[in-house]
PDB file of C-alpha atoms and ligand atoms in Angstrom:
ATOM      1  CA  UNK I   1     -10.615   2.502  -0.308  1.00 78.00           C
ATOM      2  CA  UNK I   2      -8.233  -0.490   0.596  1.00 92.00           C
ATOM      3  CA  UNK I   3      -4.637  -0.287   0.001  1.00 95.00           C
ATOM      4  CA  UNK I   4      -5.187  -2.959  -2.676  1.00 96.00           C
ATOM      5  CA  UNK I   5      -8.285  -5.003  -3.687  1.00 96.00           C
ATOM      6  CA  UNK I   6      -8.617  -8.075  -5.861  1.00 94.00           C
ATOM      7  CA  UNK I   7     -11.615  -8.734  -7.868  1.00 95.00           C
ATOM      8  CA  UNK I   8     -12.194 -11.946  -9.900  1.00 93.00           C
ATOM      9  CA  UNK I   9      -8.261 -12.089 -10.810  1.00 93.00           C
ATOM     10  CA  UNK I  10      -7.786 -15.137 -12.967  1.00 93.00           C
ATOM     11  CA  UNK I  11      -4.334 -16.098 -14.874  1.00 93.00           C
ATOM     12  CA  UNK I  12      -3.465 -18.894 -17.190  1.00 92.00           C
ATOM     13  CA  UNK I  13      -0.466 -19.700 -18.670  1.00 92.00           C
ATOM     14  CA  UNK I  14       0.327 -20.736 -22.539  1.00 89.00           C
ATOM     15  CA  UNK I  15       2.349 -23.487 -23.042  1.00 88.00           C
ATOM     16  CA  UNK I  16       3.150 -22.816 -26.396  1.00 87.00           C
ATOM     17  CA  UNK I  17       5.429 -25.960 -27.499  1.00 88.00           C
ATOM     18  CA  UNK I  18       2.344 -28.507 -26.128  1.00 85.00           C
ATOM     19  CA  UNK I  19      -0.092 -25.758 -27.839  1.00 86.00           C
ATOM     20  CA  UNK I  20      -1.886 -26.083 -24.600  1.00 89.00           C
ATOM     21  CA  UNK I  21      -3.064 -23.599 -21.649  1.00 90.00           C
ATOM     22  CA  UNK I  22      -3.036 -24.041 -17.953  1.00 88.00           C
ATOM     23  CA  UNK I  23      -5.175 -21.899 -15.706  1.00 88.00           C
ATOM     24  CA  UNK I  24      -2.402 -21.046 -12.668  1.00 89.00           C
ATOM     25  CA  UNK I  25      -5.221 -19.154 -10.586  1.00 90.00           C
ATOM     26  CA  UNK I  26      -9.429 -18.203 -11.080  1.00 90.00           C
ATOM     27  CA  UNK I  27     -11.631 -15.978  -8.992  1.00 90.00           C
ATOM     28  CA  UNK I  28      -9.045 -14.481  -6.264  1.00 91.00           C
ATOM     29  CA  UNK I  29     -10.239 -11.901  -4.415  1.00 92.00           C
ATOM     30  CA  UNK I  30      -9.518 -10.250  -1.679  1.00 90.00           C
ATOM     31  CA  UNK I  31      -8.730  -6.733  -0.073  1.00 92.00           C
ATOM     32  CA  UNK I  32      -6.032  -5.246   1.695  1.00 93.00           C
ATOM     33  CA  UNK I  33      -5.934  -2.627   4.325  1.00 94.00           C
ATOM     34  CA  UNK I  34      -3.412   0.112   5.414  1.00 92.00           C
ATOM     35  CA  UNK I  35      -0.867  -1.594   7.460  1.00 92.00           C
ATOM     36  CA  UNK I  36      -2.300  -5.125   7.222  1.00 93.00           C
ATOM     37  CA  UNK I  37      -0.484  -8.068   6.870  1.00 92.00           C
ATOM     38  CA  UNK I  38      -1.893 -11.014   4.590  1.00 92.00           C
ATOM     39  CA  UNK I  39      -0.522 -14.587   4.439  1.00 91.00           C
ATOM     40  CA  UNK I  40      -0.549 -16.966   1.595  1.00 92.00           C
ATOM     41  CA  UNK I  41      -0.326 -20.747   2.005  1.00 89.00           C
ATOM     42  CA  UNK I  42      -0.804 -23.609  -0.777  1.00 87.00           C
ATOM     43  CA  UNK I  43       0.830 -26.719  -2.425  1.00 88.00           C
ATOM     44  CA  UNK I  44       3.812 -25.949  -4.888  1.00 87.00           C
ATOM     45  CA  UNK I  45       2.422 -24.962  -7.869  1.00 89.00           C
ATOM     46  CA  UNK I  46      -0.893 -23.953  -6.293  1.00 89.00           C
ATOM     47  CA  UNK I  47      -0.775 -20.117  -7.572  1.00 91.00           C
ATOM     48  CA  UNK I  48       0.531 -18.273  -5.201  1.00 92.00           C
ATOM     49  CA  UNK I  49       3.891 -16.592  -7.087  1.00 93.00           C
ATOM     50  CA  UNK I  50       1.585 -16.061  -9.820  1.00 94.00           C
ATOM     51  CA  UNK I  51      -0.445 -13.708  -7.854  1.00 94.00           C
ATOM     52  CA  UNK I  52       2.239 -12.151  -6.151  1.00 95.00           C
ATOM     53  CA  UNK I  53       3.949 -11.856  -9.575  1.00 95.00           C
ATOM     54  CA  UNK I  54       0.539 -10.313 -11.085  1.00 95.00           C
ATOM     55  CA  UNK I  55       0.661  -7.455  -8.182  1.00 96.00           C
ATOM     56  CA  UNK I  56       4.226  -6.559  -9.134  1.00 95.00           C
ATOM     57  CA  UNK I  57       2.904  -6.667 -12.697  1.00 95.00           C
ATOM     58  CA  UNK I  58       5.823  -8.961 -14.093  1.00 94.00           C
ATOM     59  CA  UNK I  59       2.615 -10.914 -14.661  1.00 94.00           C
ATOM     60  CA  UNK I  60      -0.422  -9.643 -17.090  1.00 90.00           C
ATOM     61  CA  UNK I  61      -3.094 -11.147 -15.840  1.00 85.00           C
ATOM     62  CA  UNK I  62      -6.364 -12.506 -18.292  1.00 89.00           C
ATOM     63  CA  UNK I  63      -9.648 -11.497 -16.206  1.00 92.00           C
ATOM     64  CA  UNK I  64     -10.340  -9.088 -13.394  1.00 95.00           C
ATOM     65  CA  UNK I  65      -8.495  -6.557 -11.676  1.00 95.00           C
ATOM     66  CA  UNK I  66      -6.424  -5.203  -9.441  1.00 95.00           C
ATOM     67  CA  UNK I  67      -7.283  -1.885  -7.758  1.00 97.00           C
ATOM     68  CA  UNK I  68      -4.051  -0.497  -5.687  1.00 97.00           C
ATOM     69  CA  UNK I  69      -4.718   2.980  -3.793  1.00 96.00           C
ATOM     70  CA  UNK I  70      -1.318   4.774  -4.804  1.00 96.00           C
ATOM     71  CA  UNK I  71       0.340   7.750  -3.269  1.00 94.00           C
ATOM     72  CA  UNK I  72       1.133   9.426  -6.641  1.00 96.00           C
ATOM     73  CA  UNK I  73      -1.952   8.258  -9.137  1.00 97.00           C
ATOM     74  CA  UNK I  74      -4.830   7.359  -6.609  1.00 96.00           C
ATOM     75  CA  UNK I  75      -6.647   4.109  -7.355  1.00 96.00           C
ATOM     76  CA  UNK I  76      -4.654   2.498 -10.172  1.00 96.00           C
ATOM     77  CA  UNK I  77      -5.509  -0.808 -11.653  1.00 96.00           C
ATOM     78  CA  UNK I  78      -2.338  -2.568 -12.146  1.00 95.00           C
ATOM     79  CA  UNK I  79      -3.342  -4.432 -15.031  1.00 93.00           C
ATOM     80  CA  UNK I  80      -4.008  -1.327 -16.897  1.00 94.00           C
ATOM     81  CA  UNK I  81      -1.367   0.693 -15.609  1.00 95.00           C
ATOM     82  CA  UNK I  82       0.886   2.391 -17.976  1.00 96.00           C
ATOM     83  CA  UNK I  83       4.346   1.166 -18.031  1.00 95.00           C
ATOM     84  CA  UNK I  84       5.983   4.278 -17.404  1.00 96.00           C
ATOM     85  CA  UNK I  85       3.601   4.602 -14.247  1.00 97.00           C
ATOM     86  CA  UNK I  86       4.559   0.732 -13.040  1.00 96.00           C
ATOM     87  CA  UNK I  87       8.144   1.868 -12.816  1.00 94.00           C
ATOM     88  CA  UNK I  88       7.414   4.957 -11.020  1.00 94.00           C
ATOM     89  CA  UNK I  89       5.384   2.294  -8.067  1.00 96.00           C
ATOM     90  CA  UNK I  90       8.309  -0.513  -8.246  1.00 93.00           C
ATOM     91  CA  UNK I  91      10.730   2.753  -7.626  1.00 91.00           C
ATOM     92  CA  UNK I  92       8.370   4.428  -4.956  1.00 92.00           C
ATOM     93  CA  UNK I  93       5.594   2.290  -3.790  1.00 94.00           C
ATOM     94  CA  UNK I  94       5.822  -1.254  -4.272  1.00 95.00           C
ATOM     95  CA  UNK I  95       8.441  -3.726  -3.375  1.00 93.00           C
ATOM     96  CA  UNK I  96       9.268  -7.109  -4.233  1.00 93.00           C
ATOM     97  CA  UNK I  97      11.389  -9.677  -1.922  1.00 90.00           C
ATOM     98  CA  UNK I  98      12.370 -13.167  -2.722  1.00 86.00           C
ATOM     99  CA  UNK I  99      14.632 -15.827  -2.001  1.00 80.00           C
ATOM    100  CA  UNK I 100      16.500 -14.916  -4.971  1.00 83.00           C
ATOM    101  CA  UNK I 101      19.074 -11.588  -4.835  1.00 82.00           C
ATOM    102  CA  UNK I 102      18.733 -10.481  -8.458  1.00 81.00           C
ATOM    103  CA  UNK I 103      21.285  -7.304  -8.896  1.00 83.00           C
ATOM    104  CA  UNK I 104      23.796  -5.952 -11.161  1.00 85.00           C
ATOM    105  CA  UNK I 105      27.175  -7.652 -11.231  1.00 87.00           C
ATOM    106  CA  UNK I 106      29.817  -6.625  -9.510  1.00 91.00           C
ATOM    107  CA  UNK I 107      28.506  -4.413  -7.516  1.00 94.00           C
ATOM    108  CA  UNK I 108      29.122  -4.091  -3.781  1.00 96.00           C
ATOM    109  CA  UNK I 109      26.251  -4.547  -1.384  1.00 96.00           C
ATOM    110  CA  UNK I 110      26.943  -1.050   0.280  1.00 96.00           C
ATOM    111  CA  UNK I 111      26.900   0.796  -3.799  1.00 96.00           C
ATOM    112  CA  UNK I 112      23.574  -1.346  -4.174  1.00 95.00           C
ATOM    113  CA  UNK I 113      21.533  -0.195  -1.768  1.00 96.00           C
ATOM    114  CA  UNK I 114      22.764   3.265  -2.165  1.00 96.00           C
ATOM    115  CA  UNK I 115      21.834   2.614  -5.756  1.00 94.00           C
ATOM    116  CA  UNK I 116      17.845   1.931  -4.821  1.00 92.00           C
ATOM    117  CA  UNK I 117      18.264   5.514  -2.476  1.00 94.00           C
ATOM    118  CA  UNK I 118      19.810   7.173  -5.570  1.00 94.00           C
ATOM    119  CA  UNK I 119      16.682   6.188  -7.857  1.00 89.00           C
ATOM    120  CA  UNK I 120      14.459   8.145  -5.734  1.00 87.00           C
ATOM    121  CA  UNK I 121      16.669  11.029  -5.914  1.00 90.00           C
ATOM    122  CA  UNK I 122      18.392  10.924  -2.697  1.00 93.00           C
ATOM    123  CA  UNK I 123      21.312  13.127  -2.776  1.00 95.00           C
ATOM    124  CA  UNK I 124      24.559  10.987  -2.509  1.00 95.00           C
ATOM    125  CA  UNK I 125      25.506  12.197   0.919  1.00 95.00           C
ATOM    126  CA  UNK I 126      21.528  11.230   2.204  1.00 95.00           C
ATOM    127  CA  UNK I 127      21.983   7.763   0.164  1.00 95.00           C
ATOM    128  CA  UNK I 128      25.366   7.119   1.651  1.00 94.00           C
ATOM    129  CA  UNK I 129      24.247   7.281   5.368  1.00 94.00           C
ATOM    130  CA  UNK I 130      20.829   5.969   4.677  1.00 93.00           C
ATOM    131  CA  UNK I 131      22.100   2.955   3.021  1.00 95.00           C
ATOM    132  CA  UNK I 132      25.139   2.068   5.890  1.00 95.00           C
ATOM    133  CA  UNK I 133      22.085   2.916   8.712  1.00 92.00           C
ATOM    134  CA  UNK I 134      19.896  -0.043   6.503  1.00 91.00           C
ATOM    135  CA  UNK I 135      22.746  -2.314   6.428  1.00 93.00           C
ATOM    136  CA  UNK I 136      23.255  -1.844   9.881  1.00 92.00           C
ATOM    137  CA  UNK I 137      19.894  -2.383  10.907  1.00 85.00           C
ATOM    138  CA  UNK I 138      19.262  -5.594   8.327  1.00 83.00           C
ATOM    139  CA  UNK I 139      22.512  -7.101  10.366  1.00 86.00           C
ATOM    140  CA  UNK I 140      24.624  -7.145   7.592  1.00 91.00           C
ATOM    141  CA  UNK I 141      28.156  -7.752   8.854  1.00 94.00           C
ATOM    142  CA  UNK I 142      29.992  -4.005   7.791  1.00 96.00           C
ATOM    143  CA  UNK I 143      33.132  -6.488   6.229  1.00 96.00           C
ATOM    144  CA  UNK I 144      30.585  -7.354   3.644  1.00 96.00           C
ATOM    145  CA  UNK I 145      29.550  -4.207   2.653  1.00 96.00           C
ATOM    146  CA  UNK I 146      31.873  -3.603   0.322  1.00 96.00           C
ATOM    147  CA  UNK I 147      31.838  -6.996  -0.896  1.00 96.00           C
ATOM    148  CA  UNK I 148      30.246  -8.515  -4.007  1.00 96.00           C
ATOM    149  CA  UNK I 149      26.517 -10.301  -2.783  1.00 94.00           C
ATOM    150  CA  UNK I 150      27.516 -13.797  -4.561  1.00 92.00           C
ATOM    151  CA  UNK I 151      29.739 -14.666  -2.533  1.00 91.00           C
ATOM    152  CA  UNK I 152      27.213 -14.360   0.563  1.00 92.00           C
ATOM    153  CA  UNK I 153      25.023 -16.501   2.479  1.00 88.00           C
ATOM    154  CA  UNK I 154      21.403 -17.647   1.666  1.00 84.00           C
ATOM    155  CA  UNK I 155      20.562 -15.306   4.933  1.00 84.00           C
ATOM    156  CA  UNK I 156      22.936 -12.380   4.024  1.00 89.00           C
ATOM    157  CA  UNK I 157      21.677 -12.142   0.932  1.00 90.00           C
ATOM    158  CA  UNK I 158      17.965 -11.981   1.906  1.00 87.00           C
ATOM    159  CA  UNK I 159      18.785  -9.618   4.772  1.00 88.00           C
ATOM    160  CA  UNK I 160      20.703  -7.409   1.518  1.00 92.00           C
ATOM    161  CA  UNK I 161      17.470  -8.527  -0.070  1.00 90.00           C
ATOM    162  CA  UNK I 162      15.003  -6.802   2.364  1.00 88.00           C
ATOM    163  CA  UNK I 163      17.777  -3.905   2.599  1.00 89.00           C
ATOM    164  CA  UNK I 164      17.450  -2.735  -0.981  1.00 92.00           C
ATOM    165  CA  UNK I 165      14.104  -3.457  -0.971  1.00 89.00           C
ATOM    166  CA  UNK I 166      12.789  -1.707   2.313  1.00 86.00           C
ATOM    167  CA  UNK I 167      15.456   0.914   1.854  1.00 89.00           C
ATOM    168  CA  UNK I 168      13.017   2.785   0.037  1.00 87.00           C
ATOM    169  CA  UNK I 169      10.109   2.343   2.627  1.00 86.00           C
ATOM    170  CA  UNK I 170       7.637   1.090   0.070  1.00 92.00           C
ATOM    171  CA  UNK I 171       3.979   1.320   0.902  1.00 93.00           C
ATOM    172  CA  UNK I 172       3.761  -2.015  -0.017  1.00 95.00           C
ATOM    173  CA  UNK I 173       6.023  -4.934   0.691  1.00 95.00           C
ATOM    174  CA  UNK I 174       5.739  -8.366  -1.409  1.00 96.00           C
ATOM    175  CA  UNK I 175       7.520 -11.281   0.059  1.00 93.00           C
ATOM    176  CA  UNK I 176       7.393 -14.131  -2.254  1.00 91.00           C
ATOM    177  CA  UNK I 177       8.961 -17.481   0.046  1.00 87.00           C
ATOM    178  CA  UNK I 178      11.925 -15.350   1.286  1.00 84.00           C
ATOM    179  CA  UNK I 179      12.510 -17.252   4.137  1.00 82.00           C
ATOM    180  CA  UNK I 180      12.619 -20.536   1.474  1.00 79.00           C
ATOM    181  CA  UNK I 181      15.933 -21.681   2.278  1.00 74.00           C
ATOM    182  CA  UNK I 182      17.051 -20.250   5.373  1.00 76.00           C
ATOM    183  CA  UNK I 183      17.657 -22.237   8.789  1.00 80.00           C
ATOM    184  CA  UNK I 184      15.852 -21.811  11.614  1.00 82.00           C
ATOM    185  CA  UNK I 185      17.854 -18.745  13.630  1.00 79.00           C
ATOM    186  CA  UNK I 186      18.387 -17.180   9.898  1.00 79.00           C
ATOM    187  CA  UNK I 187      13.716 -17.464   9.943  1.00 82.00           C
ATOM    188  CA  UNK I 188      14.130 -16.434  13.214  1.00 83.00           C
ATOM    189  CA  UNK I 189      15.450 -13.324  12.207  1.00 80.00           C
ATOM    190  CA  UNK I 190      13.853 -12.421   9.493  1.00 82.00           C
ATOM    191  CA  UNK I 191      10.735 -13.090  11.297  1.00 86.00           C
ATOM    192  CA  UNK I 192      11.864 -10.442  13.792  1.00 85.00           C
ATOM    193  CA  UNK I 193      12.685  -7.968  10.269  1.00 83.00           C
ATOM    194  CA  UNK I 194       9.273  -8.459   9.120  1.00 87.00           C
ATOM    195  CA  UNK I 195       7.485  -7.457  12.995  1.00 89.00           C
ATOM    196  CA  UNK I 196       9.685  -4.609  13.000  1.00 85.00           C
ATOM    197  CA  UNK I 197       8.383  -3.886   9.063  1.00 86.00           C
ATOM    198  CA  UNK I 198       4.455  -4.132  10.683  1.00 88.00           C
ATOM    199  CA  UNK I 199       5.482  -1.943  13.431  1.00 89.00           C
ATOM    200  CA  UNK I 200       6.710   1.131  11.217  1.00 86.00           C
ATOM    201  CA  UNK I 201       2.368   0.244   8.946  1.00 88.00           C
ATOM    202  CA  UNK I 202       4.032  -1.413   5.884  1.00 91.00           C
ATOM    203  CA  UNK I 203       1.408  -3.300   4.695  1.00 94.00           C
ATOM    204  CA  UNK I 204       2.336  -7.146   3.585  1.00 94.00           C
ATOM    205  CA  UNK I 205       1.251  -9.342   1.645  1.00 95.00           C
ATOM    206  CA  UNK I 206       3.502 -12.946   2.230  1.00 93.00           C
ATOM    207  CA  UNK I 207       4.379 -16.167   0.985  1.00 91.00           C
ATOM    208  CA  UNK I 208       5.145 -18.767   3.369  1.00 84.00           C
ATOM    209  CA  UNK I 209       5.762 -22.423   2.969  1.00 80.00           C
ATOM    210  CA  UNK I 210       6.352 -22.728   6.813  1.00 78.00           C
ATOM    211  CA  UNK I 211       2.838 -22.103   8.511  1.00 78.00           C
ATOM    212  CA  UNK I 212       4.223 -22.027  11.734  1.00 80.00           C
ATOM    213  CA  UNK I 213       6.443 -19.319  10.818  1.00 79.00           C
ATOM    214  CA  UNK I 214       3.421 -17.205   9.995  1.00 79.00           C
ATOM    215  CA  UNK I 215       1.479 -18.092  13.524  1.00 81.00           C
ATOM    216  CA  UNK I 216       1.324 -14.831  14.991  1.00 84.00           C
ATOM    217  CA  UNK I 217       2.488 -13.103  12.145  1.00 87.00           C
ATOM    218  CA  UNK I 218      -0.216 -12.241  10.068  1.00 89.00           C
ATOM    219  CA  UNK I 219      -3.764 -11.132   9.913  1.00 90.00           C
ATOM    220  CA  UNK I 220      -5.464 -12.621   7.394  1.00 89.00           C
ATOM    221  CA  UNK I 221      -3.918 -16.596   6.075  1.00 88.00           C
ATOM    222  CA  UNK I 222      -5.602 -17.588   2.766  1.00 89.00           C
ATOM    223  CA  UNK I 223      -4.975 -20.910   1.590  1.00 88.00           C
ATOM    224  CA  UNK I 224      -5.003 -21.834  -2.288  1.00 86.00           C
ATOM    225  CA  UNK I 225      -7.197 -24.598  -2.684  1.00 83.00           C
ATOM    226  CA  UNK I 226      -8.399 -25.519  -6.243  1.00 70.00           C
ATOM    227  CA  UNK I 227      -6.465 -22.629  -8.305  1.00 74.00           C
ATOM    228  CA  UNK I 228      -8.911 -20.070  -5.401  1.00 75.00           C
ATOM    229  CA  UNK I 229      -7.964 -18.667  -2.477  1.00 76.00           C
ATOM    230  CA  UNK I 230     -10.011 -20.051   0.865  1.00 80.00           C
ATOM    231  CA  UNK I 231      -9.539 -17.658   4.210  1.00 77.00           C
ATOM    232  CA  UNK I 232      -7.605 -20.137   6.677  1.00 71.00           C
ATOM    233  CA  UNK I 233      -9.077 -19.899  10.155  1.00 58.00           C
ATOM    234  CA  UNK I 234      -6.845 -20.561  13.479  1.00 58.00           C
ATOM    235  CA  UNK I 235      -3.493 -18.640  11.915  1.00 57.00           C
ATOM    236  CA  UNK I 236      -3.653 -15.225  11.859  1.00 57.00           C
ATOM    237  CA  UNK I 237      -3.236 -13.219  15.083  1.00 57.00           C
ATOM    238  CA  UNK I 238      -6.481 -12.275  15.324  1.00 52.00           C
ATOM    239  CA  UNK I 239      -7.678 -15.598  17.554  1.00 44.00           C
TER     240      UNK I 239
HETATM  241  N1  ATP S 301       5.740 -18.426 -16.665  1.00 88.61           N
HETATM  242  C1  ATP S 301       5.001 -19.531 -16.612  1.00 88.61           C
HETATM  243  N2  ATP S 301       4.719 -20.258 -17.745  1.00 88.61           N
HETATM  244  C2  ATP S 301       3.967 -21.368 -17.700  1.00 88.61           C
HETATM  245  N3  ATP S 301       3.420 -21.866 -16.576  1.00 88.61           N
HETATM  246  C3  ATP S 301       3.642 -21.202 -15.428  1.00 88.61           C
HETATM  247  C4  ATP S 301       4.445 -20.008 -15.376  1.00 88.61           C
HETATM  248  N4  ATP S 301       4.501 -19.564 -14.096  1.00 88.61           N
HETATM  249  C5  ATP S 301       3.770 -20.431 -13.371  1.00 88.61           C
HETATM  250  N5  ATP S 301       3.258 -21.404 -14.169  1.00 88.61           N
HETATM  251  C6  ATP S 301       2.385 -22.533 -13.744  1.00 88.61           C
HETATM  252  O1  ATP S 301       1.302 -21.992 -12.979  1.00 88.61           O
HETATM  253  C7  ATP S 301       1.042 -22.777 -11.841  1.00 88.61           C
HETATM  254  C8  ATP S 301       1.208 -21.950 -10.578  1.00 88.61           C
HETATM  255  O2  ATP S 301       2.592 -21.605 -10.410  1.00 88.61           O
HETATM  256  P1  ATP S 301       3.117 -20.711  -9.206  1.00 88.61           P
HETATM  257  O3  ATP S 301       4.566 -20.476  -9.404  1.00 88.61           O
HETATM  258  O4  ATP S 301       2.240 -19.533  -9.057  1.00 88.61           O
HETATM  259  O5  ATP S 301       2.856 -21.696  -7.961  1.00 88.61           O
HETATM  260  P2  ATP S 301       3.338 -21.581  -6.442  1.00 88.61           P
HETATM  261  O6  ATP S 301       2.136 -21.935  -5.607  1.00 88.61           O
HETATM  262  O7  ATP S 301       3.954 -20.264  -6.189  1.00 88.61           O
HETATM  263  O8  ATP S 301       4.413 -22.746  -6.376  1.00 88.61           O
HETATM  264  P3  ATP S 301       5.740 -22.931  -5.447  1.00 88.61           P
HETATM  265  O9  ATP S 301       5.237 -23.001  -4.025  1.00 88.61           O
HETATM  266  O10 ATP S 301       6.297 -24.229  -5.916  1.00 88.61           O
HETATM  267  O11 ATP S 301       6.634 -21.767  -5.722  1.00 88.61           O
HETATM  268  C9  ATP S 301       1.994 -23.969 -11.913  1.00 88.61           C
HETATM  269  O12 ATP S 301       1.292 -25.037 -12.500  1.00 88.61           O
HETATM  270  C10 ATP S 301       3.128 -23.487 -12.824  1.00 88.61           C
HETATM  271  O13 ATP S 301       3.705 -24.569 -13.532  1.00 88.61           O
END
């Protein structure tokens, strides 16, 4: 089977003060193979956090499902998926990146990605080289490393970001907008983290305000049109 497939995934939200609901996305489907890389493009608000969100299971969703081919369980749908067994994917298989660095306080960026290489039960010594070899290869100056991440730039703290994240060399990356606020070399770069990501068959499923930063990128673009998701022709790299 795919790595992941969608079928008929629908979310609304309750808006409990206005006693009203909004539907955020209907009818998404779509599959994902091994080591491919899909692209998500829409207006703000359009839906597309909410189905990264719903992958990562911070979201429940209300209809369909979501079938993800796991190392561990085999084909697990993520809505059903025990909580104990969602951990155990976030730890091992799945990975989340956004623009946002959300860690534990005072904590140094070299004792945080050790941290994520601790989880999995690295030994220290493994976690301790594993996580200055990341840093090193994410381009994170070695005079931050043992510095406190909020004191950092928009780019060193995504690079940190994809660090921690990648660190763990989940099976399956989720990039919600992390290139959101970045300038154009900082893009540049990541763009270059994200090829090298492809290279080494993570698979990849992206959001990306910036279509131009995705031409060449990705093979599959959907576009969210309508709360649905519409395959975007003329994007991808596959002509
Ligand atoms: N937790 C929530 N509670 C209520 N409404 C929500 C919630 N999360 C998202 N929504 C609504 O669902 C819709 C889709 O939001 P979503 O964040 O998925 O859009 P998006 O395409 O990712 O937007 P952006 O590009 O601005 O990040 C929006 O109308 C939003 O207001």
């Amino acid at each position: 089977m795919s790595m992941l497939e969608i079928i008929d995934f629908g979310k609304q939200f309750t808006i409990h003060h206005l006693g009203k609901t909004r539907q955020a996305v209907k009818e998404i489907n779509f599959n994902l193979e091994k080591g491919e890389f899909i692209g998500i493009v829409g207006k703000s608000g359009s839906g597309k956090s909410t189905i990264l969100k719903s992958i990562y299971r911070t979201y429940l969703p209300d209809t369909g499902s979501i079938l993800y081919n796991s190392d561990r369980f085999g084909t697990v749908d993520l809505f059903k998926a025990s909580e104990r067994q969602i951990l155990y994917l976030r730890k091992h298989e799945i990975g989340y990146v956004s623009q946002f660095l959300n860690v534990m306080p005072r904590t140094t960026s070299r004792q945080l990605v050790e941290q994520a290489l601790l989880e999995m039960g690295e030994p220290e010594e493994v976690a301790l080289s594993e996580a200055e070899k990341a840093l090193t290869h994410f381009e994170l100056d070695p005079k931050l490393w043992d510095n406190y991440p909020n004191t950092f730039s928009g780019g060193e703290k995504l690079r940190l970001n994809i660090a921690i994240a990648t660190v763990k060399k989940p099976r399956l990356l989720l990039l919600d907008e992390p290139t959101a606020s970045l300038d154009q070399q900082s893009k540049l770069k990541v763009r270059q983290i994200i090829e090298k990501l492809k290279v080494n068959g993570t698979t990849l499923v992206g959001i990306f305000h910036d279509i131009e930063f995705m031409e060449g990128l990705c093979d599959k673009v959907y576009d969210m049109k309508a709360r649905q998701l519409v395959r975007e022709a003329g994007v991808s790299n596959e002509g």
